[in-house]
Amino acid sequence: MNQVEETMSYVYKNPNAPIEDRIKDLVSRMTLQEKVGQMTQIELCVATLDDVRNLSIGTLFTFFCSTIIDPCSFRASTPPTFKLYIWSMVSGGGKEPLEKAMASDWAETIDRFQQAAVDSRLGIPLAYGIDAVHGNNRFYGATIFPHNIGLGATGDADLAQRIGAAVALEVRASGIHFNFAPCVAVCRDPRWGRCYESFSEDTNIVRKMTSIITGLQGQPPVGHSKGYPFVAGRYNVIACAKHFVGDGGTEKGINEGNTISSYDELESIHMAPYLDCLYKGVSTVMASYSSWNGCKLHAHHFLLTEILKGKLGFKGFLISDWKALDRLSEPRGSNYRRCVYTAINAGIDMVMVPYRYKQFIEDLISLVESGEIQMTRIDDAVERILRVKFVAGLFEYPFSDRSLLDTIGCKLHRELAREAVRKSLVLLKNGKNPGKPFLPLEKNAERVLIAGTHANNLGYQCGGWTRYWQGSSGRITTGTTILDAFREVMGEKTEVIYEKYPSPNTLSGQNFSFAIVGVGEEPYAESAGDNSELVIPLNGSELISTIADRIPTLVILISGRPLVIEPWLLEKMDALVAAWLPGTEGRGITDVVFGDYEFEGRLPMTWFRTTEELPINKGDNSCDPLFPLGFGLTYKKENLQSK
């Protein structure tokens, strides 16, 4: 028997065999250690080539970690006394990337780990994951799209699908197969630090925008079985619907908090988008850090197993969040064996460890050998993980496709991001007097003042999850700021004066046609963004007031959620635009404010008057919001909410 014939005798290696037959064959050949390895996902910074080659590590990820990782460096290690079989890796959050590491460097790194996996006993390929939540946002030069709240303001399902396809290309270009996106949380309280990761407070809007999954993974064929994972091909990625379930409904908007509701309310508000995800063939689902009525989701057998896998028919795999098992005990990380027992029996299939993988593997093997976790539970998890890898074509095409490298930050994707920006802008005020609109602006104005903390700060414009977990300030990547965009568009004879904080002499001594003031939130992510006050940071209100007292002023608010706008301040503004967190393409803003395109955005969140009203959502009759859900003016003076 030659090598080809021998390979084809292994059903799991035959690309023409039915996927379920391949799964059954491969599982039958695996040891317990290899099965447990499939369930283990570790961070790149602790991964070694020896672990992958000799110990069969197979799932990695990259988060945004706290120290620099050189993607071109590789470490070898002495194998421990017991065997590890880990088939997943991840790049996570906290570690700075090298300032301008190329995607080709990352592709080379991942390919080397992939080669080690392919050279292991069974040759099961790696699935490498990353949080590309609004573009391949970890990498310098990638296209950064508006965060989900901005996409929710567009209400454009086709746009979301096209963005998903573009993101998939830029992710695959760097050798990565697995994207921990989209977040399909229904944010019911803007105090939540992840509000901008939600498309809307309205379940129907969130359901509509799950079309991004068909962009990331591809469009399933007619008749595709609901709940069965689907990935169209090598230009697509494994998507992940997160965070199951109710993470946007926690009490007081506290991240990782407690959602108090009946099951019917949980199902109708927070679970409904997952039905759409399953119909679209989403391959993975991530459990939430949060709790439902006091029980943590990572320990919730009823919701994870009986509902998601049983009632809803999900056939992909369920992955934990970062170090989520550590959060199942107090103090965090204590009694780890019990945490492993609880989460795996609840229905978690793959665990984002990310560092304690040796202890995790030891504990899980011990729990199986003692009978505390049944082998059927392990086999179920492994079958689900392998199903996704087979569906994604990783066995046939495990390595990166360098022909895709030119897609990263390409003109076509940046034009798509620019389109998304202009469609996401919500016009909240246009003129102080009825019948006398302030916008559109005049491109050939004589003298213009551009000011504010966010007028020339690309990092602020992109928000969190951009290059770094919490985001950062300044020119953190390539793109166009608000100031850049205005300078490109204004007439040759227009004098554009930029001062972040204009001096009294500037404000009093020159005859400005108008002022553009960019203010808003500093970048943040997750719990660091929890905010009970929601005032405009960095003295934004005072800056607006000072300038608007002297110069006709357009305020561009850069934020991941509605913020407090006092009535007296709103009166001073001549125009107000909610630009959300638009990303790298500032020209999308000038496209609209100069009248080349119409305002199309509608509020995806109710804009409260005071934080004492919160939470406030559509249908609440106890409060009168500043602007209701769906509000948005146009140049035709229409309120889009009435359409």
XYZ file of C-alpha atoms in Angstrom:
643
model
C 0.000 0.000 0.000
C 1.527 3.339 -1.013
C 1.331 6.480 1.123
C -1.681 7.899 -0.728
C -3.605 4.644 -0.383
C -2.687 4.413 3.282
C -3.851 7.977 3.872
C -7.165 7.382 2.110
C -7.762 4.270 4.233
C -8.149 6.620 7.162
C -11.667 7.879 6.661
C -10.977 11.121 8.500
C -8.246 11.974 5.980
C -10.527 11.465 2.993
C -11.928 14.865 1.917
C -14.690 13.146 -0.053
C -16.061 11.211 2.913
C -19.103 12.595 4.775
C -18.075 14.876 7.618
C -19.897 12.839 10.269
C -18.060 9.696 9.117
C -14.730 11.535 9.292
C -15.542 12.681 12.817
C -16.501 9.183 13.966
C -13.347 7.682 12.483
C -11.003 10.249 13.987
C -12.552 10.155 17.455
C -12.204 6.364 17.468
C -8.441 6.743 16.965
C -7.889 9.323 19.707
C -6.595 8.776 23.213
C -8.137 10.518 26.204
C -5.172 12.893 26.301
C -5.691 13.807 22.661
C -9.387 14.392 23.221
C -8.711 16.656 26.175
C -6.172 18.495 24.037
C -8.904 19.310 21.536
C -10.804 21.005 24.338
C -7.873 23.204 25.367
C -7.166 26.630 23.912
C -3.991 28.445 24.934
C -2.474 31.868 24.373
C 0.298 32.317 21.845
C 2.670 33.793 24.410
C 2.857 30.501 26.341
C 2.820 28.233 23.284
C 5.935 26.438 22.086
C 6.692 24.556 18.912
C 7.606 21.525 21.016
C 4.194 21.594 22.684
C 2.523 21.587 19.299
C 4.835 19.091 17.587
C 5.589 16.659 20.395
C 2.628 17.267 22.681
C 0.030 17.786 19.949
C -1.083 21.277 20.951
C -3.653 22.372 18.457
C -5.733 25.441 19.377
C -4.137 28.840 19.937
C -5.321 32.398 20.163
C -3.932 35.887 20.501
C -5.353 38.284 23.019
C -4.038 41.814 23.614
C -1.518 40.955 26.333
C 0.670 43.207 28.461
C 4.145 42.514 27.093
C 5.491 42.557 23.592
C 5.455 39.324 21.614
C 7.708 38.958 18.622
C 5.613 37.032 16.098
C 8.762 35.832 14.414
C 10.338 34.294 17.519
C 9.779 30.697 18.528
C 10.552 28.952 21.768
C 11.311 25.301 22.323
C 10.683 23.639 25.629
C 11.376 20.352 27.307
C 8.217 18.272 27.254
C 6.655 17.737 30.673
C 6.412 14.266 32.143
C 2.813 13.816 30.965
C 1.548 14.182 27.437
C -0.423 17.204 26.291
C -2.591 17.141 23.193
C -3.842 20.696 22.670
C -5.383 21.595 19.315
C -6.332 25.225 19.622
C -4.447 28.477 19.997
C -5.571 32.056 20.394
C -4.257 35.588 20.280
C -5.862 37.488 23.084
C -5.902 40.932 24.729
C -3.355 42.767 26.843
C 0.004 42.172 25.126
C 1.165 44.895 22.827
C 1.819 43.762 19.306
C 5.085 44.841 17.789
C 4.455 48.366 16.645
C 4.392 47.599 12.945
C 4.602 43.813 12.676
C 3.378 42.756 9.254
C 0.552 40.321 8.668
C 3.047 38.211 6.740
C 5.066 37.827 9.955
C 1.997 36.539 11.755
C 1.158 34.202 8.879
C 4.669 32.776 9.058
C 4.404 32.319 12.824
C 1.050 30.578 12.655
C 2.167 28.417 9.750
C 5.122 27.168 11.779
C 2.826 26.165 14.621
C 0.464 24.675 12.067
C 3.257 22.600 10.576
C 4.057 21.254 14.025
C 0.397 20.297 14.466
C 0.252 18.603 11.078
C 3.408 16.659 11.994
C 1.842 15.316 15.199
C 0.569 11.724 15.490
C -2.902 12.303 14.076
C -2.110 15.462 12.119
C -5.069 17.434 13.452
C -4.642 21.068 12.351
C -4.669 24.094 14.593
C -7.567 26.504 14.749
C -6.077 29.916 15.501
C -8.387 32.577 16.944
C -8.448 36.342 17.418
C -10.838 39.113 18.457
C -11.281 40.857 15.099
C -14.408 42.640 16.313
C -14.382 45.644 13.945
C -11.788 44.714 11.394
C -8.560 42.793 11.919
C -8.095 45.349 14.633
C -4.971 43.950 16.267
C -2.804 44.550 13.210
C -1.181 47.784 12.128
C -2.551 48.979 8.803
C -5.736 46.894 8.820
C -9.061 48.499 7.920
C -10.906 49.486 11.097
C -14.672 49.592 10.620
C -17.184 51.329 12.893
C -17.900 49.415 16.074
C -21.177 47.501 16.201
C -23.226 50.335 17.688
C -22.411 52.383 14.588
C -23.366 49.508 12.307
C -26.604 49.190 14.251
C -27.286 52.850 13.454
C -27.081 52.038 9.752
C -29.707 49.309 10.010
C -28.139 47.984 6.802
C -27.944 44.187 6.812
C -26.284 44.064 3.396
C -23.582 46.463 4.566
C -22.915 44.301 7.619
C -22.575 41.235 5.409
C -20.103 42.985 3.115
C -18.084 44.137 6.128
C -18.012 40.581 7.442
C -16.609 39.356 4.129
C -13.920 42.051 4.132
C -12.930 41.284 7.720
C -12.721 37.579 6.885
C -10.245 38.287 4.090
C -8.016 40.471 6.262
C -8.085 37.887 9.050
C -7.296 34.958 6.756
C -4.486 36.994 5.186
C -2.676 36.893 8.528
C -3.028 33.109 8.708
C -5.893 33.143 11.228
C -8.959 30.908 10.899
C -11.235 31.812 13.809
C -12.800 35.164 14.716
C -14.398 35.709 18.131
C -17.178 37.804 16.600
C -19.882 38.991 16.322
C -21.203 40.138 19.659
C -24.988 39.798 19.422
C -25.761 41.156 22.870
C -28.854 43.330 23.220
C -27.609 46.273 25.295
C -30.369 47.506 27.587
C -28.249 49.971 29.566
C -25.557 52.310 28.183
C -23.710 52.222 31.497
C -22.404 48.837 30.351
C -18.747 49.004 29.320
C -19.412 46.845 26.266
C -22.333 48.899 24.971
C -20.529 49.726 21.725
C -20.065 46.002 21.015
C -23.851 45.709 20.763
C -25.733 46.657 17.627
C -28.732 47.988 19.538
C -31.057 47.883 22.528
C -33.692 46.630 20.074
C -33.691 42.858 19.585
C -35.034 43.218 16.051
C -32.118 45.423 14.991
C -29.610 43.001 16.486
C -31.294 40.107 14.699
C -31.115 41.994 11.410
C -27.409 42.712 11.794
C -26.497 39.053 12.354
C -26.075 39.123 8.573
C -22.425 39.873 9.371
C -22.084 36.135 10.048
C -22.837 35.296 6.415
C -20.073 37.703 5.475
C -17.573 36.110 7.838
C -18.478 32.489 7.143
C -20.231 32.661 3.790
C -23.856 32.085 2.828
C -25.148 28.582 3.644
C -26.904 26.825 0.774
C -30.668 26.512 0.635
C -31.788 23.698 2.911
C -28.762 23.902 5.201
C -29.648 22.333 8.538
C -30.267 24.903 11.282
C -27.616 24.754 13.948
C -25.074 22.852 11.835
C -21.838 24.855 11.393
C -20.970 26.272 7.992
C -17.838 27.866 6.512
C -17.871 28.442 2.767
C -14.178 28.210 1.976
C -10.627 29.447 2.359
C -11.623 33.114 2.147
C -13.937 32.801 5.137
C -13.423 32.384 8.861
C -15.040 30.493 11.707
C -17.394 32.971 13.408
C -18.446 33.081 17.044
C -21.761 34.432 18.357
C -21.249 35.901 21.819
C -21.872 36.115 24.738
C -24.534 33.548 25.508
C -26.797 34.802 26.994
C -28.168 38.006 28.548
C -24.864 39.863 28.872
C -26.470 43.115 27.708
C -29.167 43.031 30.368
C -27.190 43.011 33.590
C -28.379 45.022 36.572
C -27.153 48.651 36.304
C -25.167 47.691 33.207
C -22.384 46.126 35.257
C -20.016 44.094 33.116
C -19.964 40.413 34.105
C -22.957 41.217 36.304
C -26.321 39.604 36.914
C -29.274 39.649 34.524
C -32.509 39.357 36.466
C -35.410 38.270 34.313
C -37.959 35.588 33.650
C -37.048 32.905 31.134
C -39.644 34.287 28.708
C -37.993 37.720 28.832
C -34.516 36.241 28.456
C -35.707 34.268 25.462
C -37.573 37.068 23.690
C -34.998 39.844 24.246
C -31.560 38.283 24.581
C -31.767 34.797 23.107
C -33.658 35.656 19.930
C -30.581 36.829 17.933
C -28.959 33.447 18.486
C -31.779 31.816 16.521
C -30.750 33.889 13.508
C -27.099 33.005 14.093
C -27.940 29.303 14.121
C -29.946 29.591 10.898
C -26.889 31.230 9.336
C -24.690 28.306 10.342
C -22.627 30.045 13.022
C -19.891 27.594 13.935
C -19.190 28.530 17.540
C -20.876 30.240 20.470
C -19.064 31.850 23.405
C -20.582 31.713 26.881
C -20.972 34.915 28.871
C -19.080 35.902 32.003
C -22.391 37.182 33.345
C -25.027 35.426 35.428
C -28.720 34.828 34.963
C -30.697 35.176 38.166
C -27.542 34.588 40.183
C -26.154 31.547 38.311
C -23.050 32.075 36.181
C -23.554 31.173 32.530
C -20.381 29.086 32.397
C -21.976 26.832 35.017
C -25.500 26.860 33.590
C -26.365 23.364 32.325
C -29.968 24.337 31.583
C -29.108 27.223 29.247
C -25.947 25.792 27.685
C -26.941 22.169 27.203
C -30.707 21.838 27.481
C -31.549 25.049 25.608
C -28.664 25.942 23.249
C -27.601 22.428 22.297
C -30.919 20.712 22.890
C -33.905 22.934 22.163
C -32.116 25.207 19.667
C -30.187 22.373 18.014
C -26.696 23.914 18.018
C -24.186 21.446 16.528
C -21.042 23.592 16.604
C -18.903 23.997 19.704
C -19.380 26.130 22.793
C -16.266 27.984 23.907
C -15.536 29.660 27.204
C -14.482 33.275 27.521
C -10.950 34.255 28.569
C -10.060 32.646 31.936
C -13.776 32.248 32.591
C -13.353 29.056 34.591
C -11.244 30.984 37.111
C -14.294 33.174 37.733
C -16.391 30.240 38.942
C -14.794 30.404 42.382
C -13.773 33.038 44.914
C -11.050 34.029 45.123
C -10.680 33.695 41.380
C -8.688 30.686 40.294
C -9.115 28.794 43.530
C -10.456 25.217 43.647
C -9.688 24.967 39.946
C -10.528 21.275 39.650
C -14.061 22.006 40.808
C -14.325 24.846 38.288
C -13.318 22.487 35.467
C -15.852 19.900 36.646
C -18.642 22.480 36.747
C -18.009 24.110 33.371
C -17.446 20.943 31.335
C -20.505 19.236 32.806
C -22.521 22.387 32.140
C -21.717 22.071 28.423
C -18.524 24.029 27.693
C -16.672 22.230 24.884
C -13.494 24.266 24.448
C -11.837 26.191 27.266
C -9.937 29.413 26.644
C -7.540 28.606 29.464
C -5.297 30.580 28.406
C -2.162 30.014 30.575
C -2.836 27.210 33.079
C -3.235 24.603 30.381
C -1.106 21.962 32.097
C -3.208 22.138 35.228
C -6.417 22.225 33.177
C -5.432 19.102 31.266
C -4.347 17.259 34.395
C -7.560 18.138 36.201
C -9.824 17.241 33.289
C -8.129 13.879 32.700
C -8.374 13.136 36.395
C -12.068 14.014 36.436
C -12.742 11.645 33.549
C -10.702 8.826 35.060
C -12.558 9.234 38.356
C -15.933 9.126 36.603
C -16.916 12.634 37.722
C -17.061 13.642 34.046
C -18.387 10.997 31.696
C -16.499 9.973 28.572
C -19.651 10.659 26.582
C -19.384 14.329 27.576
C -15.774 14.428 26.368
C -16.651 12.709 23.094
C -19.522 15.134 22.523
C -17.189 18.108 22.973
C -14.505 16.658 20.704
C -16.991 15.734 17.988
C -18.287 19.314 17.978
C -14.786 20.778 17.739
C -13.762 18.420 14.946
C -17.017 19.119 13.102
C -16.089 22.800 12.905
C -12.529 22.044 11.793
C -13.755 19.709 9.052
C -16.439 22.164 7.942
C -13.853 24.962 7.802
C -11.596 22.873 5.544
C -8.638 23.040 7.925
C -7.630 19.446 7.235
C -7.314 20.186 3.518
C -6.011 23.768 3.736
C -4.294 24.256 7.093
C -1.798 26.923 6.016
C -2.089 30.624 5.273
C -2.801 31.947 1.793
C -0.195 34.639 1.117
C -2.109 35.796 -1.947
C -4.529 37.507 0.451
C -1.926 39.776 2.030
C -2.743 42.654 -0.312
C -6.307 42.766 1.018
C -5.188 44.140 4.389
C -6.064 47.826 4.511
C -6.718 47.832 0.758
C -8.529 50.680 -0.980
C -11.667 48.599 -1.561
C -12.021 47.800 2.138
C -11.319 51.372 3.189
C -14.009 52.604 0.820
C -16.385 50.099 2.390
C -15.474 51.384 5.848
C -16.013 54.952 4.637
C -19.466 53.964 3.390
C -20.212 52.444 6.792
C -19.153 55.647 8.545
C -21.384 57.911 6.506
C -24.371 55.575 6.875
C -23.853 55.342 10.639
C -23.894 59.090 11.377
C -26.998 60.250 13.220
C -27.992 63.908 12.860
C -29.501 64.943 16.192
C -29.740 68.709 15.644
C -29.474 70.936 12.581
C -29.908 74.624 13.231
C -31.100 76.743 16.114
C -34.151 78.005 14.305
C -36.824 76.102 12.363
C -36.398 76.551 8.642
C -32.759 77.606 8.963
C -30.549 74.498 8.888
C -26.873 74.788 9.755
C -25.802 71.816 7.659
C -24.601 71.107 5.023
C -21.427 73.103 5.507
C -19.790 75.255 2.862
C -16.543 73.784 1.503
C -15.247 77.170 0.401
C -15.731 78.969 3.700
C -13.155 81.668 4.390
C -11.854 80.536 7.800
C -12.689 77.438 9.847
C -11.740 76.392 13.371
C -11.321 72.712 14.132
C -10.942 71.882 17.815
C -11.451 69.260 20.467
C -9.815 66.202 21.941
C -11.179 63.918 19.222
C -10.677 66.076 16.150
C -7.211 64.733 15.399
C -6.868 61.510 17.351
C -7.157 58.305 15.353
C -6.987 56.102 18.434
C -9.907 57.901 20.073
C -11.792 57.682 16.789
C -11.390 53.899 16.676
C -12.095 53.176 20.349
C -11.306 50.023 22.311
C -10.237 46.743 20.739
C -7.957 48.605 18.317
C -4.303 47.478 18.282
C -4.615 47.067 22.048
C -7.337 45.597 24.232
C -8.259 48.960 25.774
C -7.382 50.912 22.646
C -5.003 53.838 22.779
C -4.466 57.472 21.825
C -2.826 58.924 18.747
C -1.695 57.526 15.390
C -1.904 53.910 16.441
C -2.522 52.734 12.876
C -3.037 54.143 9.398
C -6.162 56.143 8.717
C -7.816 59.543 8.372
C -8.790 61.669 11.363
C -11.597 64.233 11.354
C -9.000 66.986 10.894
C -7.322 65.109 8.039
C -10.677 64.687 6.336
C -11.651 68.344 6.609
C -8.287 69.492 5.326
C -8.670 67.192 2.313
C -12.133 68.509 1.475
C -12.022 72.236 2.244
C -11.420 74.660 -0.614
C -7.919 75.789 -1.545
C -8.568 79.300 -0.253
C -10.076 78.161 3.051
C -7.907 78.784 6.099
C -8.211 75.808 8.458
C -6.981 76.495 11.980
C -6.609 73.553 14.353
C -6.210 73.894 18.104
C -7.200 71.102 20.448
C -8.010 73.703 23.112
C -8.374 77.079 21.377
C -6.790 80.005 23.183
C -8.846 83.085 24.148
C -6.962 85.027 21.497
C -7.947 82.527 18.822
C -11.595 82.625 19.811
C -11.871 86.390 20.080
C -9.517 87.643 17.427
C -10.605 85.922 14.225
C -13.726 85.904 12.129
C -14.521 82.213 11.739
C -17.193 80.999 9.352
C -17.868 78.029 11.613
C -16.212 75.649 14.065
C -15.993 71.863 14.124
C -15.633 70.482 17.645
C -14.772 66.813 18.072
C -15.261 65.527 21.608
C -16.179 62.236 23.224
C -14.987 59.226 25.150
C -11.466 57.936 25.588
C -11.015 54.308 24.470
C -11.989 51.510 26.842
C -13.052 47.878 26.815
C -15.153 45.642 29.037
C -15.271 46.486 32.764
C -12.985 49.498 32.336
C -15.836 51.069 30.395
C -18.529 50.617 33.038
C -19.721 54.156 33.766
C -22.546 55.331 36.000
C -22.195 59.041 35.134
C -21.833 59.102 31.324
C -20.779 62.742 31.104
C -18.713 63.864 28.117
C -15.126 63.262 29.308
C -12.104 65.533 29.110
C -14.192 68.645 29.860
C -15.996 68.156 26.585
C -19.117 70.071 27.614
C -17.080 73.076 28.734
C -15.110 73.095 25.488
C -18.293 72.965 23.402
C -19.827 75.773 25.445
C -16.779 78.018 25.197
C -16.524 77.701 21.430
C -20.258 77.740 20.673
C -20.636 80.994 22.615
C -18.447 82.694 20.011
C -18.625 80.712 16.771
C -21.396 78.805 14.958
C -20.534 75.232 15.909
C -20.994 71.694 14.646
C -20.338 69.160 17.406
C -19.193 65.697 16.362
C -19.588 63.337 19.294
C -17.299 60.293 19.268
C -18.627 57.731 21.734
C -19.602 54.129 22.227
C -23.033 55.072 23.610
C -25.325 57.994 24.342
C -23.860 60.488 26.812
C -25.406 63.200 28.979
C -26.162 66.340 26.969
C -27.595 69.062 29.168
C -30.429 71.148 27.598
C -28.457 74.377 27.959
C -25.546 72.834 26.070
C -27.750 71.445 23.294
C -29.228 74.925 22.810
C -25.777 76.417 22.231
C -24.860 73.975 19.466
C -25.820 74.782 15.909
C -25.639 71.133 14.896
C -24.942 67.830 16.614
C -23.862 64.560 14.992
C -23.491 61.247 16.818
C -20.569 59.597 15.028
C -20.154 56.655 17.456
C -16.693 55.009 17.085
C -16.198 55.329 13.328
C -12.781 53.719 12.891
C -10.048 54.721 10.489
C -12.015 56.384 7.714
C -12.761 59.972 8.751
C -13.712 60.911 5.204
C -17.052 59.228 5.817
C -17.877 62.153 8.115
C -17.012 64.880 5.616
C -18.933 62.993 2.920
C -22.120 63.752 4.825
C -21.647 67.047 6.666
C -20.837 68.820 3.389
C -23.939 67.399 1.757
C -22.398 64.992 -0.742
C -24.474 62.275 0.898
C -27.650 62.327 2.971
C -27.762 61.487 6.664
C -29.121 57.953 6.977
C -28.330 56.881 10.535
C -30.970 56.243 13.178
C -30.376 55.947 16.891
C -29.837 52.299 17.866
C -30.166 53.296 21.525
C -32.625 55.505 23.369
C -30.833 58.769 24.205
C -31.647 59.447 27.847
C -31.858 62.882 29.459
C -30.330 61.980 32.821
C -28.693 58.847 34.178
C -31.411 58.702 36.832
C -33.730 57.503 34.060
C -31.618 54.457 33.284
C -32.297 51.870 32.159
C -34.648 53.308 29.559
C -35.660 51.456 26.400
C -38.250 51.621 23.684
C -41.700 51.185 25.165
C -40.820 52.590 28.586
C -43.474 55.183 29.336
C -42.126 56.433 32.656
C -39.528 58.784 31.113
C -39.314 61.236 28.257
C -35.976 60.622 26.449
C -33.927 63.362 24.885
C -34.125 61.439 21.595
C -36.090 58.203 21.138
C -34.839 54.982 19.636
C -34.824 55.354 15.848
C -34.488 59.149 15.852
C -32.440 60.761 13.095
C -32.821 63.947 11.055
C -32.076 64.361 7.368
C -31.380 67.346 5.142
C -34.970 66.995 4.014
C -35.927 67.827 7.612
C -37.452 64.412 8.069
C -37.186 62.490 11.291
C -36.169 59.041 10.120
C -38.055 57.514 13.017
C -41.313 58.311 11.230
C -40.356 56.291 8.132
